[in-house]
Structure formats: structure tokens, C-alpha cells
């Protein structure tokens, strides 16, 4: 059977451009026992794959891809054929072999650091692709970051960065619904409008519009208790300065450092952590998949009740996957970035 696969054509020199990726024709291999053949219907476009396009990845993270390798990423699809007793043709599943039309996936096989194992999805009342967004990895990441890592308390003043994106937009709303004061930041006036009016953030900051530290101090002059970091770099530096003593940081991601082959050095004010007894904790949401039931019950309830909004930026067809990844890394998305096959 004929397949089409998005591969790394050449390593990016600086920022990723669509020509660094190529769509390659391939044959689907025959199924081995325990494997299923899936026709992908939705691809999740996630920033972290960019780290694996450089010649080396951060230590402890997934290994780099080699030119010619297919990209991987979370995806949703329908089982076409199964040689696993656990899955039957026609079932909707999620897995980690996105960026291709057809995927051959082993039940109980590889994952992306815990995320993306082959899993049956019963979408119920929700659109299937929401299981890549608010009811999938993006939503779980927001939930874990807020409640397991930051252990958000009712009176905490929270800052969420990259707040108009997939993870950030859920984090802002979950904290707002719990009654917290939430400062949300993103790039550009339209996103600021979205943060304020659609997501209900208490304060919205356009980090591209001027001095981030000054804008933060104007929004919440008495400081913040918790920072949900999606960006790293200058945002993390601003947070360390503005956290109150005993404040906490959830290190969810550092998107400002991904789209380059030479990331800038980290913040120069790390002594703030000592001076103010701050806590910084990193996490990978894939390690918390035991929380799916609780998280889906809470977020699903908010979505059903119309208390939470959810936006997607959808690209059509596998051919658009390179543009989708480049666009998302450059902020040309609101909410979850997806490619529909
Ligand atoms: N720890 C985990 O398990 C886990 C799981 C999923 C995702 N993540 C992390 O969560 C973060 C958000 O991921 P996502 O999937 O929700 O992506 P997203 O926020 O939907 O898209 C990425 C956003 O990053 C922003 N951005 C890009 N370059 C930036 C820069 N230099 N400074 C500030 N903002 C920049 C852009 O928004 P603007 O227009 O606002 O610039 C863009 O929309 C990423 O760091 C990702 O790696 C972590």
C-alpha cells in the first residue's frame, strides 16, 4: 500500500523553513503480529519536535532525527487492519506516528516520553480531534502543570505565558474557573484580545509590544505567586524577578529556545531562586497519564457546560504539515494547531 510521509530533508540553519521538510512516497510494510494499520485523520502539530531536528538534543530528551527520518508526533486515526487482539478495524485510536498518511503501530510499543502510546478513543459527545487538544495531551499538560506541579492555591496570582496556544489557553481558563487572578501573555494585539475576552484572563500582556517586565509590573504590581512557563528565556527571567518569596514555577516548555540551532543562554537572574526561596519544577505530562480520567471529567464538564472555549488552527492535508509546524513556531496559530488529513 502506498504511503506519504513527512521527513526531515535538511537540518534547519537557524529557524525552520518548510523546505527543511519533504513529503516522501513510501510503501506501508506488512503487519507483524501485535501491530495495527491506521489511517491517520488528524495530526497534532507540537513545538517540541523542532528540538529533534537539530544535530543534538538537550540531554535527557528524545534523540535527534537524522535527515531522511520521518517526523513523529501525536495523531488520531482509524484502524484499517489489526493483528492485535486488543484493537479492531474501524476503531478510533491515538498514537505517536503522525506526519504520515498511514501508520503501522505496535500495541504496547514506543511512546514519546510516556505520551502517545496506542490508545482507543471513545469521543462520546466531543469532536474526535479534541482528544489531541483540550481532552488530550495539551489539556493534560495544562492540568498537570497547574494542579500537580504548581499545586495552585485559591488566592494565587498566576502568570501563564504562550497563553493563546494549545496548552496555555486551557491553563488560563482552568485557573480562571477556579477563581485565580490570571495574567496571560502572548504575541500581538489580536491574541491579547482573545486572552481577555474569550479566555477571561484578568490581565493580558502583548510581550511583543514593549518591555515585558514593565508590563508585568503594571498588571500586577504586588507580584505573582506562580508562573506556568511555556516560553523560557526572557519570560522566565521576568517571572523570577516578579515572583513573591516562596513563589513557584512550572517548567512546562521553553518554546523561545526551540527554533534555532544555537539557543541563547538562560536568564542571568537565577539567584532570585535562592534570594526568594522559589521552587522550579519541570515535568513531562506523559508521566501523568493516570490522571486522564479526572482531568477529562473536569475539562469535559466545562466544555459541555459551555464554560470553556476552545479554538483550533487547522491546516488541510499532509502537504500543509510543514507550513503548519513553521507557522506554529512563529506564532501564526491560536489554540491548538492541527493538520486534517
Ligand atoms: N511538559 C510537557 O509535557 C509539554 C507537553 C506539551 C507541550 N509542552 C510545551 O508547552 C508549550 C506550548 O506548547 P503548545 O503545543 O501549546 O504550543 P502553542 O502554544 O499552541 O504554540 C506555540 C506558541 O509559542 C509562542 N512562541 C513562539 N516563539 C516564541 C517566543 N520567542 N517567545 C514567546 N512565545 C513564543 C507562539 O505564540 P505567540 O504568538 O504568543 O508568540 C506560538 O503560538 C511549549 O513550550 C511546549 O514544548 C510541554
XYZ file of C-alpha atoms and ligand atoms in Angstrom:
389
model
C 0.000 0.000 0.000
C 1.218 3.492 -0.901
C 2.072 5.930 1.869
C 3.145 9.571 2.116
C 5.443 10.635 4.944
C 6.822 13.999 6.138
C 10.599 13.569 6.520
C 13.490 15.738 7.650
C 15.126 16.795 4.354
C 17.869 19.012 5.796
C 18.741 20.333 9.223
C 17.490 23.895 9.787
C 20.191 26.571 9.784
C 18.612 28.865 12.371
C 14.829 28.964 12.054
C 12.927 26.072 10.482
C 11.649 26.702 6.933
C 9.206 24.427 5.067
C 11.977 23.315 2.666
C 13.770 21.613 5.570
C 10.933 19.075 5.414
C 9.949 16.903 2.447
C 6.901 14.783 1.674
C 8.185 11.423 0.556
C 6.407 8.468 -1.116
C 6.807 5.166 0.703
C 5.313 1.686 0.940
C 3.400 0.556 4.037
C 5.215 -2.518 5.393
C 3.222 -5.716 6.059
C 1.824 -6.011 9.591
C 3.716 -8.089 12.156
C 1.802 -9.819 14.959
C 0.672 -7.260 17.556
C 0.639 -4.378 15.042
C -2.239 -2.362 13.622
C -2.513 -0.334 10.416
C -4.028 3.101 10.987
C -5.273 5.678 8.503
C -4.404 8.980 10.136
C -7.152 11.581 10.193
C -5.705 14.338 12.422
C -2.092 15.299 13.155
C -1.143 17.236 16.260
C 1.455 19.889 15.449
C 3.605 20.351 18.554
C 6.593 22.669 19.097
C 8.875 20.097 20.741
C 9.528 18.153 17.511
C 11.655 21.162 16.469
C 14.242 20.210 19.134
C 14.779 16.872 17.386
C 15.598 18.470 14.032
C 18.979 19.760 15.296
C 22.075 17.542 15.282
C 21.906 17.233 19.087
C 19.004 17.405 21.550
C 19.075 18.551 25.197
C 20.452 15.802 27.413
C 17.674 13.648 28.890
C 15.343 14.431 25.968
C 14.426 12.285 22.962
C 17.238 11.711 20.402
C 17.729 13.838 17.269
C 16.275 12.731 13.939
C 18.669 12.126 11.070
C 17.980 13.647 7.620
C 15.697 11.197 5.809
C 13.912 10.163 9.036
C 10.125 10.582 9.246
C 8.873 13.129 11.749
C 6.824 11.769 14.644
C 4.044 13.385 16.621
C 0.714 12.673 18.249
C -2.059 11.697 15.844
C -5.569 10.362 15.645
C -6.750 7.785 13.130
C -8.937 4.823 12.289
C -7.738 1.230 12.467
C -7.845 -0.233 8.952
C -6.411 -3.652 9.749
C -5.357 -5.264 13.011
C -3.051 -8.080 14.017
C -3.503 -7.177 17.702
C -6.227 -8.861 19.763
C -6.664 -5.522 21.596
C -7.726 -3.440 18.578
C -10.292 -3.995 15.832
C -10.753 -2.446 12.378
C -12.909 0.668 12.479
C -11.818 1.806 15.964
C -10.640 5.371 16.594
C -7.161 5.455 18.171
C -4.477 7.942 19.187
C -0.756 7.208 18.834
C 2.628 8.862 18.152
C 3.182 8.156 14.438
C 1.759 11.316 12.933
C 3.207 13.175 9.914
C 2.160 10.342 7.528
C -0.998 9.126 5.837
C -0.809 5.564 7.157
C 0.912 4.391 10.340
C 1.879 0.908 11.437
C 1.803 0.886 15.232
C 2.545 -1.860 17.771
C 0.130 -2.213 20.686
C 2.134 -1.520 23.863
C 5.021 -0.180 21.732
C 7.049 3.027 21.650
C 5.907 6.299 23.238
C 7.132 9.895 23.273
C 8.324 10.014 26.884
C 5.097 8.370 28.072
C 2.763 10.244 25.697
C 1.346 8.761 22.528
C 1.080 5.037 23.247
C -1.543 3.316 21.062
C -4.858 4.086 22.804
C -8.511 3.536 21.864
C -10.588 6.732 21.926
C -14.303 6.915 22.535
C -15.044 10.528 21.589
C -18.568 10.489 23.015
C -20.219 13.861 22.515
C -16.967 15.634 21.542
C -15.256 16.177 18.181
C -12.583 13.467 17.809
C -9.746 15.950 17.315
C -10.422 17.431 20.736
C -8.589 14.323 22.010
C -5.424 15.938 20.649
C -6.388 19.287 22.202
C -8.328 20.114 25.367
C -9.169 16.476 26.125
C -5.773 15.138 25.034
C -2.124 15.863 25.673
C -2.459 19.675 25.529
C -5.221 19.715 28.141
C -3.496 17.164 30.356
C -0.311 19.248 30.259
C -2.202 22.336 31.444
C -3.949 20.335 34.185
C -0.753 18.669 35.449
C 1.221 21.910 35.363
C -1.373 23.789 37.385
C -2.528 21.225 39.892
C 0.294 18.676 40.270
C 3.353 20.867 39.723
C 2.314 24.365 40.857
C -0.262 22.957 43.309
C -2.296 26.075 42.551
C -3.963 27.592 45.612
C -7.170 29.659 45.524
C -5.537 33.049 46.216
C -2.508 32.562 43.966
C -1.795 35.193 41.343
C -0.693 33.164 38.311
C 1.123 34.113 35.101
C 0.708 31.850 32.040
C 2.953 32.501 29.002
C 2.212 31.457 25.378
C -1.294 31.765 26.743
C -3.141 31.872 23.415
C -1.714 28.480 22.393
C -2.935 24.926 22.917
C -1.618 24.355 26.445
C -1.702 27.977 27.591
C -5.329 28.642 26.618
C -6.517 25.662 28.693
C -4.273 26.622 31.637
C -5.630 30.194 31.672
C -9.239 29.001 31.663
C -8.782 26.240 34.251
C -7.166 28.672 36.684
C -9.752 31.387 35.960
C -12.574 28.909 36.560
C -11.014 28.037 39.925
C -11.148 31.734 40.837
C -7.461 32.670 40.495
C -6.190 36.013 39.273
C -4.509 35.151 35.967
C -2.044 37.218 33.961
C -1.834 35.843 30.424
C 0.773 36.807 27.822
C 1.027 36.230 24.069
C 2.268 37.958 20.923
C 0.177 40.610 19.171
C -2.991 42.653 19.763
C -5.408 40.035 18.381
C -4.118 37.429 20.783
C -4.345 39.879 23.685
C -7.975 40.491 22.787
C -8.530 36.707 22.724
C -6.883 36.278 26.144
C -9.001 38.980 27.697
C -12.368 38.484 26.006
C -12.558 34.785 25.106
C -10.415 33.181 27.801
C -11.360 35.595 30.589
C -7.817 36.384 31.780
C -7.712 39.052 34.485
C -4.770 40.791 32.746
C -3.468 40.325 29.204
C 0.025 41.258 28.023
C 1.409 41.551 24.480
C 5.055 40.616 25.021
C 5.926 41.966 21.572
C 4.520 45.415 22.381
C 7.194 46.574 24.808
C 9.146 45.852 27.956
C 7.770 42.605 29.365
C 8.965 43.251 32.939
C 7.353 46.695 32.927
C 4.061 45.360 31.554
C 4.020 42.622 34.176
C 4.711 45.112 36.983
C 1.922 47.372 35.714
C -0.562 44.464 35.535
C 0.157 43.005 38.974
C 2.298 45.468 40.976
C 2.343 43.240 44.084
C 3.941 40.331 42.227
C 2.928 36.799 41.273
C 2.826 33.561 43.270
C 3.055 31.087 40.423
C 4.372 31.058 36.853
C 3.350 28.482 34.211
C 6.321 28.699 31.844
C 5.790 27.728 28.212
C 8.428 30.105 26.845
C 11.685 30.161 28.888
C 14.310 32.822 28.051
C 13.341 36.435 28.772
C 9.895 35.373 30.045
C 11.412 33.141 32.708
C 13.807 35.917 33.692
C 10.902 38.355 34.078
C 8.982 35.813 36.180
C 11.919 35.210 38.552
C 12.158 38.965 39.179
C 8.431 39.317 39.727
C 7.685 36.231 41.857
C 6.951 36.827 45.526
C 9.003 34.981 48.176
C 8.062 31.291 48.199
C 6.756 31.501 44.620
C 6.659 28.509 42.264
C 7.463 27.924 38.616
C 6.191 25.023 36.480
C 8.714 24.431 33.698
C 6.346 23.160 31.024
C 8.376 24.203 27.990
C 10.785 26.798 26.590
C 9.451 27.477 23.099
C 11.569 30.640 22.710
C 14.647 28.388 22.640
C 13.464 25.690 20.203
C 13.528 27.233 16.754
C 17.277 27.776 16.486
C 20.426 25.735 16.201
C 22.129 27.906 18.852
C 19.788 28.697 21.803
C 20.571 31.849 23.792
C 21.937 31.347 27.333
C 19.310 31.166 30.099
C 18.303 34.031 32.431
C 21.098 35.803 34.329
C 18.991 36.322 37.469
C 18.842 32.729 38.761
C 19.980 33.968 42.198
C 16.378 35.168 42.602
C 15.546 31.499 43.256
C 17.818 31.495 46.300
C 17.041 35.017 47.445
C 13.270 34.418 47.489
C 13.216 30.647 48.235
C 11.493 29.969 44.917
C 10.706 26.484 43.632
C 11.086 25.476 39.991
C 9.802 22.094 38.837
C 9.927 20.632 35.364
C 7.552 17.961 34.162
C 6.560 15.871 31.191
C 2.824 15.314 31.083
C 3.288 11.831 29.579
C 4.287 10.639 33.048
C 0.853 11.599 34.420
C -1.472 9.616 32.133
C -3.067 8.107 35.277
C -4.791 11.497 35.656
C -6.644 11.285 32.319
C -9.942 10.209 33.904
C -10.024 13.049 36.487
C -8.805 15.636 34.014
C -11.257 14.612 31.251
C -14.097 14.639 33.704
C -13.293 18.223 34.797
C -12.433 19.683 31.388
C -15.157 17.695 29.567
C -17.672 19.035 32.078
C -16.597 22.640 31.451
C -16.732 22.141 27.664
C -20.180 20.553 27.792
C -21.485 23.323 30.005
C -20.093 25.977 27.666
C -17.866 27.284 30.475
C -14.674 26.721 28.495
C -13.880 27.801 24.966
C -11.520 26.053 22.593
C -10.001 27.257 19.331
C -8.135 25.360 16.610
C -5.857 26.466 13.782
C -6.424 23.799 11.121
C -4.228 23.142 8.075
C -5.695 20.935 5.340
C -3.804 17.911 4.016
C -0.434 16.310 4.696
C 1.162 18.739 2.204
C 0.426 21.545 4.675
C 2.136 19.844 7.644
C 5.496 21.623 7.079
C 3.727 25.011 6.843
C 1.714 24.151 9.950
C 4.827 23.457 12.017
C 6.649 26.554 10.770
C 3.530 28.697 11.285
C 3.009 27.490 14.848
C 6.638 28.072 15.815
C 6.230 31.629 14.513
C 3.029 32.256 16.455
C 0.649 32.096 13.476
C -1.751 29.920 15.469
C -4.400 30.463 18.081
C -5.271 27.475 20.229
C -4.365 24.003 19.040
C -2.548 23.611 15.703
C -3.796 20.602 13.725
C -3.440 19.125 10.286
C -6.535 17.371 8.916
C -5.898 14.508 6.508
N 5.892 19.409 29.507
C 5.090 18.774 28.683
O 4.726 17.607 28.866
C 4.565 19.506 27.488
C 3.561 18.954 26.667
C 3.068 19.732 25.597
C 3.616 20.988 25.354
N 4.598 21.450 26.162
C 5.183 22.781 25.962
O 4.146 23.734 26.116
C 4.466 24.898 25.366
C 3.275 25.267 24.491
O 3.043 24.205 23.567
P 1.735 24.197 22.667
O 1.655 22.884 21.998
O 0.593 24.687 23.467
O 2.112 25.274 21.556
P 1.321 26.625 21.236
O 1.418 27.496 22.446
O -0.003 26.313 20.700
O 2.214 27.220 20.044
C 3.489 27.721 20.297
C 3.412 29.226 20.638
O 4.663 29.634 21.140
C 4.715 31.032 21.027
N 6.096 31.442 20.784
C 6.918 31.052 19.767
N 8.115 31.644 19.888
C 8.042 32.435 20.988
C 8.954 33.327 21.632
N 10.204 33.526 21.158
N 8.543 33.984 22.736
C 7.300 33.799 23.219
N 6.387 32.982 22.651
C 6.760 32.305 21.555
C 3.812 31.421 19.873
O 2.770 32.248 20.376
P 2.889 33.867 20.392
O 2.148 34.346 19.194
O 2.238 34.207 21.665
O 4.347 34.201 20.325
C 3.171 30.105 19.435
O 1.814 30.225 19.164
C 5.718 24.566 24.574
O 6.852 25.053 25.274
C 5.731 23.051 24.569
O 7.001 22.491 24.370
C 5.076 20.743 27.216
